[in-house]
mmCIF file with all atom_site columns, C-alpha atoms in Angstrom:
data_model
loop_
_atom_site.group_PDB
_atom_site.id
_atom_site.type_symbol
_atom_site.label_atom_id
_atom_site.label_alt_id
_atom_site.label_comp_id
_atom_site.label_asym_id
_atom_site.label_entity_id
_atom_site.label_seq_id
_atom_site.pdbx_PDB_ins_code
_atom_site.Cartn_x
_atom_site.Cartn_y
_atom_site.Cartn_z
_atom_site.occupancy
_atom_site.B_iso_or_equiv
_atom_site.pdbx_formal_charge
_atom_site.auth_seq_id
_atom_site.auth_comp_id
_atom_site.auth_asym_id
_atom_site.auth_atom_id
_atom_site.pdbx_PDB_model_num
ATOM 1   C CA . MET A 1 1   ? 0.000  0.000   0.000  1.00 37.00 ? 9   MET A CA 1
ATOM 2   C CA . SER A 1 2   ? 1.414  3.360   -0.892 1.00 43.00 ? 10  SER A CA 1
ATOM 3   C CA . LEU A 1 3   ? 0.973  6.680   0.845  1.00 44.00 ? 11  LEU A CA 1
ATOM 4   C CA . ASP A 1 4   ? -1.440 7.767   -1.905 1.00 41.00 ? 12  ASP A CA 1
ATOM 5   C CA . GLN A 1 5   ? -3.855 4.889   -1.250 1.00 53.00 ? 13  GLN A CA 1
ATOM 6   C CA . ILE A 1 6   ? -5.047 6.176   2.110  1.00 55.00 ? 14  ILE A CA 1
ATOM 7   C CA . LYS A 1 7   ? -5.149 9.964   1.981  1.00 59.00 ? 15  LYS A CA 1
ATOM 8   C CA . ILE A 1 8   ? -2.369 12.344  1.342  1.00 66.00 ? 16  ILE A CA 1
ATOM 9   C CA . ASP A 1 9   ? -2.767 15.947  0.391  1.00 75.00 ? 17  ASP A CA 1
ATOM 10  C CA . ASP A 1 10  ? -0.676 19.081  0.432  1.00 83.00 ? 18  ASP A CA 1
ATOM 11  C CA . ALA A 1 11  ? -1.405 19.685  4.126  1.00 84.00 ? 19  ALA A CA 1
ATOM 12  C CA . PHE A 1 12  ? -0.037 16.241  5.011  1.00 82.00 ? 20  PHE A CA 1
ATOM 13  C CA . ARG A 1 13  ? 3.016  16.808  2.805  1.00 86.00 ? 21  ARG A CA 1
ATOM 14  C CA . VAL A 1 14  ? 3.681  20.110  4.594  1.00 92.00 ? 22  VAL A CA 1
ATOM 15  C CA . LEU A 1 15  ? 3.374  18.382  7.993  1.00 93.00 ? 23  LEU A CA 1
ATOM 16  C CA . HIS A 1 16  ? 5.792  15.671  6.898  1.00 92.00 ? 24  HIS A CA 1
ATOM 17  C CA . GLN A 1 17  ? 8.265  18.258  5.559  1.00 95.00 ? 25  GLN A CA 1
ATOM 18  C CA . ARG A 1 18  ? 8.202  20.225  8.820  1.00 96.00 ? 26  ARG A CA 1
ATOM 19  C CA . ALA A 1 19  ? 8.590  17.022  10.825 1.00 96.00 ? 27  ALA A CA 1
ATOM 20  C CA . HIS A 1 20  ? 11.484 15.884  8.645  1.00 96.00 ? 28  HIS A CA 1
ATOM 21  C CA . GLU A 1 21  ? 13.288 19.214  9.033  1.00 97.00 ? 29  GLU A CA 1
ATOM 22  C CA . PHE A 1 22  ? 12.686 19.263  12.786 1.00 97.00 ? 30  PHE A CA 1
ATOM 23  C CA . ILE A 1 23  ? 13.890 15.727  13.408 1.00 96.00 ? 31  ILE A CA 1
ATOM 24  C CA . SER A 1 24  ? 16.889 16.166  11.083 1.00 96.00 ? 32  SER A CA 1
ATOM 25  C CA . ASP A 1 25  ? 17.957 19.169  13.165 1.00 97.00 ? 33  ASP A CA 1
ATOM 26  C CA . GLN A 1 26  ? 17.474 17.190  16.383 1.00 96.00 ? 34  GLN A CA 1
ATOM 27  C CA . GLN A 1 27  ? 19.495 14.239  15.065 1.00 94.00 ? 35  GLN A CA 1
ATOM 28  C CA . GLU A 1 28  ? 22.302 16.575  13.926 1.00 95.00 ? 36  GLU A CA 1
ATOM 29  C CA . TYR A 1 29  ? 22.423 18.097  17.407 1.00 95.00 ? 37  TYR A CA 1
ATOM 30  C CA . LEU A 1 30  ? 22.643 14.636  19.006 1.00 95.00 ? 38  LEU A CA 1
ATOM 31  C CA . GLU A 1 31  ? 25.403 13.643  16.587 1.00 94.00 ? 39  GLU A CA 1
ATOM 32  C CA . ALA A 1 32  ? 27.426 16.818  17.154 1.00 94.00 ? 40  ALA A CA 1
ATOM 33  C CA . ASP A 1 33  ? 27.048 17.061  20.928 1.00 94.00 ? 41  ASP A CA 1
ATOM 34  C CA . TYR A 1 34  ? 26.732 13.417  21.981 1.00 92.00 ? 42  TYR A CA 1
ATOM 35  C CA . GLY A 1 35  ? 28.154 11.307  19.150 1.00 91.00 ? 43  GLY A CA 1
ATOM 36  C CA . PHE A 1 36  ? 24.756 9.762   18.450 1.00 93.00 ? 44  PHE A CA 1
ATOM 37  C CA . GLY A 1 37  ? 24.959 7.371   15.535 1.00 88.00 ? 45  GLY A CA 1
ATOM 38  C CA . GLN A 1 38  ? 28.529 6.355   16.402 1.00 90.00 ? 46  GLN A CA 1
ATOM 39  C CA . PHE A 1 39  ? 27.783 3.834   19.155 1.00 94.00 ? 47  PHE A CA 1
ATOM 40  C CA . ASP A 1 40  ? 28.532 0.131   18.722 1.00 92.00 ? 48  ASP A CA 1
ATOM 41  C CA . GLN A 1 41  ? 25.409 -1.323  20.301 1.00 94.00 ? 49  GLN A CA 1
ATOM 42  C CA . TYR A 1 42  ? 22.291 -0.574  22.260 1.00 96.00 ? 50  TYR A CA 1
ATOM 43  C CA . THR A 1 43  ? 20.219 -2.183  24.990 1.00 96.00 ? 51  THR A CA 1
ATOM 44  C CA . VAL A 1 44  ? 16.540 -1.622  25.592 1.00 97.00 ? 52  VAL A CA 1
ATOM 45  C CA . ASP A 1 45  ? 14.935 -1.562  29.034 1.00 96.00 ? 53  ASP A CA 1
ATOM 46  C CA . ARG A 1 46  ? 11.238 -1.872  28.180 1.00 93.00 ? 54  ARG A CA 1
ATOM 47  C CA . GLU A 1 47  ? 10.119 -1.757  31.798 1.00 93.00 ? 55  GLU A CA 1
ATOM 48  C CA . ASN A 1 48  ? 11.653 1.690   32.293 1.00 94.00 ? 56  ASN A CA 1
ATOM 49  C CA . LYS A 1 49  ? 11.156 2.779   28.669 1.00 95.00 ? 57  LYS A CA 1
ATOM 50  C CA . SER A 1 50  ? 14.847 3.541   28.265 1.00 97.00 ? 58  SER A CA 1
ATOM 51  C CA . ILE A 1 51  ? 17.434 2.783   25.616 1.00 97.00 ? 59  ILE A CA 1
ATOM 52  C CA . THR A 1 52  ? 21.190 2.955   26.172 1.00 97.00 ? 60  THR A CA 1
ATOM 53  C CA . PHE A 1 53  ? 23.748 3.225   23.400 1.00 96.00 ? 61  PHE A CA 1
ATOM 54  C CA . THR A 1 54  ? 27.276 2.072   24.283 1.00 95.00 ? 62  THR A CA 1
ATOM 55  C CA . ASN A 1 55  ? 30.777 1.769   22.863 1.00 92.00 ? 63  ASN A CA 1
ATOM 56  C CA . ALA A 1 56  ? 33.524 -0.699  23.698 1.00 91.00 ? 64  ALA A CA 1
ATOM 57  C CA . ASP A 1 57  ? 35.415 2.094   25.485 1.00 91.00 ? 65  ASP A CA 1
ATOM 58  C CA . GLY A 1 58  ? 32.570 2.438   28.010 1.00 89.00 ? 66  GLY A CA 1
ATOM 59  C CA . THR A 1 59  ? 31.008 5.627   26.689 1.00 90.00 ? 67  THR A CA 1
ATOM 60  C CA . ALA A 1 60  ? 27.244 5.545   26.877 1.00 93.00 ? 68  ALA A CA 1
ATOM 61  C CA . LEU A 1 61  ? 24.214 7.644   26.082 1.00 95.00 ? 69  LEU A CA 1
ATOM 62  C CA . SER A 1 62  ? 20.765 6.867   27.475 1.00 96.00 ? 70  SER A CA 1
ATOM 63  C CA . PHE A 1 63  ? 17.314 8.127   26.600 1.00 97.00 ? 71  PHE A CA 1
ATOM 64  C CA . ARG A 1 64  ? 13.776 7.692   27.798 1.00 97.00 ? 72  ARG A CA 1
ATOM 65  C CA . PHE A 1 65  ? 11.734 6.691   24.763 1.00 97.00 ? 73  PHE A CA 1
ATOM 66  C CA . GLN A 1 66  ? 8.193  6.308   23.534 1.00 97.00 ? 74  GLN A CA 1
ATOM 67  C CA . ALA A 1 67  ? 7.311  3.582   21.054 1.00 97.00 ? 75  ALA A CA 1
ATOM 68  C CA . VAL A 1 68  ? 5.348  4.972   18.112 1.00 97.00 ? 76  VAL A CA 1
ATOM 69  C CA . GLY A 1 69  ? 4.509  1.829   16.184 1.00 97.00 ? 77  GLY A CA 1
ATOM 70  C CA . LYS A 1 70  ? 5.873  -1.301  14.632 1.00 97.00 ? 78  LYS A CA 1
ATOM 71  C CA . LEU A 1 71  ? 6.419  -2.474  11.092 1.00 97.00 ? 79  LEU A CA 1
ATOM 72  C CA . GLU A 1 72  ? 6.147  -6.164  10.274 1.00 95.00 ? 80  GLU A CA 1
ATOM 73  C CA . ALA A 1 73  ? 8.557  -6.795  7.386  1.00 90.00 ? 81  ALA A CA 1
ATOM 74  C CA . ALA A 1 74  ? 6.882  -9.956  6.082  1.00 91.00 ? 82  ALA A CA 1
ATOM 75  C CA . ASN A 1 75  ? 3.537  -8.340  5.325  1.00 93.00 ? 83  ASN A CA 1
ATOM 76  C CA . GLN A 1 76  ? 4.604  -4.658  5.319  1.00 93.00 ? 84  GLN A CA 1
ATOM 77  C CA . GLN A 1 77  ? 2.053  -3.933  8.062  1.00 95.00 ? 85  GLN A CA 1
ATOM 78  C CA . TRP A 1 78  ? 2.287  -0.809  10.239 1.00 96.00 ? 86  TRP A CA 1
ATOM 79  C CA . THR A 1 79  ? 0.550  -0.846  13.636 1.00 96.00 ? 87  THR A CA 1
ATOM 80  C CA . TRP A 1 80  ? 0.378  2.229   15.856 1.00 97.00 ? 88  TRP A CA 1
ATOM 81  C CA . ARG A 1 81  ? 1.500  1.659   19.441 1.00 96.00 ? 89  ARG A CA 1
ATOM 82  C CA . TRP A 1 82  ? -1.737 3.198   20.735 1.00 94.00 ? 90  TRP A CA 1
ATOM 83  C CA . ASP A 1 83  ? -3.561 0.185   19.267 1.00 93.00 ? 91  ASP A CA 1
ATOM 84  C CA . ALA A 1 84  ? -1.495 -2.413  21.171 1.00 93.00 ? 92  ALA A CA 1
ATOM 85  C CA . ASN A 1 85  ? -3.123 -4.528  23.874 1.00 92.00 ? 93  ASN A CA 1
ATOM 86  C CA . ASP A 1 86  ? -0.379 -3.742  26.386 1.00 93.00 ? 94  ASP A CA 1
ATOM 87  C CA . VAL A 1 87  ? -0.251 0.052   25.942 1.00 93.00 ? 95  VAL A CA 1
ATOM 88  C CA . SER A 1 88  ? -0.043 1.799   29.327 1.00 93.00 ? 96  SER A CA 1
ATOM 89  C CA . PRO A 1 89  ? -2.144 4.833   30.302 1.00 93.00 ? 97  PRO A CA 1
ATOM 90  C CA . ASP A 1 90  ? 1.010  7.017   30.256 1.00 91.00 ? 98  ASP A CA 1
ATOM 91  C CA . GLU A 1 91  ? 1.903  5.873   26.759 1.00 92.00 ? 99  GLU A CA 1
ATOM 92  C CA . LEU A 1 92  ? -1.651 6.396   25.601 1.00 94.00 ? 100 LEU A CA 1
ATOM 93  C CA . GLU A 1 93  ? -1.547 9.942   26.930 1.00 92.00 ? 101 GLU A CA 1
ATOM 94  C CA . ASN A 1 94  ? 1.662  10.615  24.938 1.00 89.00 ? 102 ASN A CA 1
ATOM 95  C CA . LEU A 1 95  ? 0.277  9.039   21.783 1.00 94.00 ? 103 LEU A CA 1
ATOM 96  C CA . ASP A 1 96  ? -3.195 10.580  21.973 1.00 93.00 ? 104 ASP A CA 1
ATOM 97  C CA . VAL A 1 97  ? -1.686 13.918  20.939 1.00 94.00 ? 105 VAL A CA 1
ATOM 98  C CA . ILE A 1 98  ? -0.655 12.353  17.629 1.00 95.00 ? 106 ILE A CA 1
ATOM 99  C CA . LYS A 1 99  ? -3.941 10.542  17.048 1.00 95.00 ? 107 LYS A CA 1
ATOM 100 C CA . ASN A 1 100 ? -5.993 13.620  18.005 1.00 95.00 ? 108 ASN A CA 1
ATOM 101 C CA . TYR A 1 101 ? -3.951 15.747  15.609 1.00 95.00 ? 109 TYR A CA 1
ATOM 102 C CA . GLY A 1 102 ? -4.768 13.249  12.879 1.00 93.00 ? 110 GLY A CA 1
ATOM 103 C CA . ASP A 1 103 ? -8.458 13.319  13.808 1.00 94.00 ? 111 ASP A CA 1
ATOM 104 C CA . PHE A 1 104 ? -8.560 17.122  13.778 1.00 94.00 ? 112 PHE A CA 1
ATOM 105 C CA . TYR A 1 105 ? -6.825 17.470  10.399 1.00 90.00 ? 113 TYR A CA 1
ATOM 106 C CA . ASP A 1 106 ? -8.288 14.276  8.897  1.00 88.00 ? 114 ASP A CA 1
ATOM 107 C CA . PHE A 1 107 ? -4.897 12.614  8.417  1.00 90.00 ? 115 PHE A CA 1
ATOM 108 C CA . THR A 1 108 ? -5.883 8.958   8.121  1.00 89.00 ? 116 THR A CA 1
ATOM 109 C CA . PHE A 1 109 ? -2.290 7.804   8.541  1.00 91.00 ? 117 PHE A CA 1
ATOM 110 C CA . LEU A 1 110 ? -2.305 9.143   12.091 1.00 94.00 ? 118 LEU A CA 1
ATOM 111 C CA . THR A 1 111 ? -5.656 7.620   13.029 1.00 93.00 ? 119 THR A CA 1
ATOM 112 C CA . LYS A 1 112 ? -5.976 4.257   11.307 1.00 94.00 ? 120 LYS A CA 1
ATOM 113 C CA . PRO A 1 113 ? -4.653 1.609   13.740 1.00 95.00 ? 121 PRO A CA 1
ATOM 114 C CA . THR A 1 114 ? -3.098 -0.698  11.154 1.00 94.00 ? 122 THR A CA 1
ATOM 115 C CA . PHE A 1 115 ? -2.364 -0.503  7.434  1.00 93.00 ? 123 PHE A CA 1
ATOM 116 C CA . GLY A 1 116 ? 0.105  -1.560  4.780  1.00 91.00 ? 124 GLY A CA 1
ATOM 117 C CA . ALA A 1 117 ? 3.242  0.561   4.796  1.00 90.00 ? 125 ALA A CA 1
ATOM 118 C CA . SER A 1 118 ? 6.843  0.637   3.666  1.00 90.00 ? 126 SER A CA 1
ATOM 119 C CA . GLN A 1 119 ? 9.808  1.392   5.888  1.00 92.00 ? 127 GLN A CA 1
ATOM 120 C CA . GLN A 1 120 ? 9.874  4.875   4.349  1.00 91.00 ? 128 GLN A CA 1
ATOM 121 C CA . ILE A 1 121 ? 6.304  5.500   5.518  1.00 91.00 ? 129 ILE A CA 1
ATOM 122 C CA . ALA A 1 122 ? 7.132  4.116   8.981  1.00 94.00 ? 130 ALA A CA 1
ATOM 123 C CA . TRP A 1 123 ? 9.999  6.613   9.261  1.00 95.00 ? 131 TRP A CA 1
ATOM 124 C CA . ALA A 1 124 ? 7.721  9.436   8.064  1.00 94.00 ? 132 ALA A CA 1
ATOM 125 C CA . LEU A 1 125 ? 5.111  8.582   10.704 1.00 95.00 ? 133 LEU A CA 1
ATOM 126 C CA . THR A 1 126 ? 7.789  8.384   13.382 1.00 97.00 ? 134 THR A CA 1
ATOM 127 C CA . ALA A 1 127 ? 9.178  11.776  12.356 1.00 97.00 ? 135 ALA A CA 1
ATOM 128 C CA . ILE A 1 128 ? 5.692  13.291  12.525 1.00 97.00 ? 136 ILE A CA 1
ATOM 129 C CA . ALA A 1 129 ? 5.116  11.770  15.965 1.00 97.00 ? 137 ALA A CA 1
ATOM 130 C CA . ALA A 1 130 ? 8.499  13.113  17.131 1.00 97.00 ? 138 ALA A CA 1
ATOM 131 C CA . TYR A 1 131 ? 7.691  16.561  15.748 1.00 97.00 ? 139 TYR A CA 1
ATOM 132 C CA . LEU A 1 132 ? 4.286  16.688  17.428 1.00 97.00 ? 140 LEU A CA 1
ATOM 133 C CA . ARG A 1 133 ? 5.839  15.604  20.750 1.00 96.00 ? 141 ARG A CA 1
ATOM 134 C CA . THR A 1 134 ? 9.006  17.788  20.419 1.00 95.00 ? 142 THR A CA 1
ATOM 135 C CA . ALA A 1 135 ? 11.242 14.743  20.724 1.00 97.00 ? 143 ALA A CA 1
ATOM 136 C CA . LYS A 1 136 ? 15.032 14.640  20.890 1.00 96.00 ? 144 LYS A CA 1
ATOM 137 C CA . GLY A 1 137 ? 15.382 12.129  18.050 1.00 96.00 ? 145 GLY A CA 1
ATOM 138 C CA . VAL A 1 138 ? 14.091 8.931   16.484 1.00 97.00 ? 146 VAL A CA 1
ATOM 139 C CA . PHE A 1 139 ? 15.346 5.357   16.299 1.00 97.00 ? 147 PHE A CA 1
ATOM 140 C CA . ARG A 1 140 ? 14.345 1.945   14.978 1.00 97.00 ? 148 ARG A CA 1
ATOM 141 C CA . ILE A 1 141 ? 14.689 -1.074  17.255 1.00 96.00 ? 149 ILE A CA 1
ATOM 142 C CA . ALA A 1 142 ? 15.181 -4.161  15.107 1.00 91.00 ? 150 ALA A CA 1
ATOM 143 C CA . ASP A 1 143 ? 13.805 -7.438  16.437 1.00 87.00 ? 151 ASP A CA 1
ATOM 144 C CA . GLY A 1 144 ? 13.783 -10.186 13.833 1.00 88.00 ? 152 GLY A CA 1
ATOM 145 C CA . ASP A 1 145 ? 10.995 -9.636  11.321 1.00 91.00 ? 153 ASP A CA 1
ATOM 146 C CA . THR A 1 146 ? 9.597  -6.676  13.257 1.00 95.00 ? 154 THR A CA 1
ATOM 147 C CA . ALA A 1 147 ? 10.964 -3.164  13.626 1.00 96.00 ? 155 ALA A CA 1
ATOM 148 C CA . GLU A 1 148 ? 9.734  -0.946  16.433 1.00 97.00 ? 156 GLU A CA 1
ATOM 149 C CA . PHE A 1 149 ? 9.933  2.769   15.716 1.00 98.00 ? 157 PHE A CA 1
ATOM 150 C CA . ILE A 1 150 ? 10.469 5.074   18.684 1.00 98.00 ? 158 ILE A CA 1
ATOM 151 C CA . TYR A 1 151 ? 11.037 8.707   19.473 1.00 97.00 ? 159 TYR A CA 1
ATOM 152 C CA . LEU A 1 152 ? 13.551 9.753   22.092 1.00 97.00 ? 160 LEU A CA 1
ATOM 153 C CA . GLN A 1 153 ? 11.829 11.799  24.788 1.00 96.00 ? 161 GLN A CA 1
ATOM 154 C CA . GLU A 1 154 ? 14.707 12.943  26.948 1.00 94.00 ? 162 GLU A CA 1
ATOM 155 C CA . ILE A 1 155 ? 18.395 12.367  27.539 1.00 95.00 ? 163 ILE A CA 1
ATOM 156 C CA . LEU A 1 156 ? 19.013 10.450  30.759 1.00 94.00 ? 164 LEU A CA 1
ATOM 157 C CA . ALA A 1 157 ? 22.827 10.237  30.791 1.00 72.00 ? 165 ALA A CA 1
#
C-alpha cells in the first residue's frame, strides 16, 4: 500500500516536511554534541522505557523513549503503538496527541490503527510523531521480522 492509497494531500506533505526538518535538526544536534549514531550497540529496558547506546570504550548515552509503532517486514504492516493490547495509560496519553492531531486534520495515517506501509512511511510517521511531541530524536529497534519505531523523549545520561 502506498501513501497515496489512504489519503495524502498538500497539508499532510507540509506536515511531513516540517517534521522531517525538525527531526533532522534534532538528530544533527545529538550527533554533534553526543556522538549519536557512532555507538557500537544498544540495549533496551522496556520496563523503564529507556534505551542505552554504548561503545567498547565504556562511553554511553541513554534516553527515555516512547514507542510509536511497529512495522512487520513480512507483510509490510504498520501498527500504531496506541492500538497495542499492552499500551499503558502514560503511553496512551503521549500518543493521543498524535492521534488527536490526525483526527482534527483528517490525516488517516495518524488515526488508522493498522495498514500496509513501507519502511519509508514508517519513518515518516515516526518523524511526525516526534515533531508533534518535540522529541530529541528517532530510532528503529530491530527485532527479527519486526521493527519498532520510537522517538527519544529525553536524555538520561
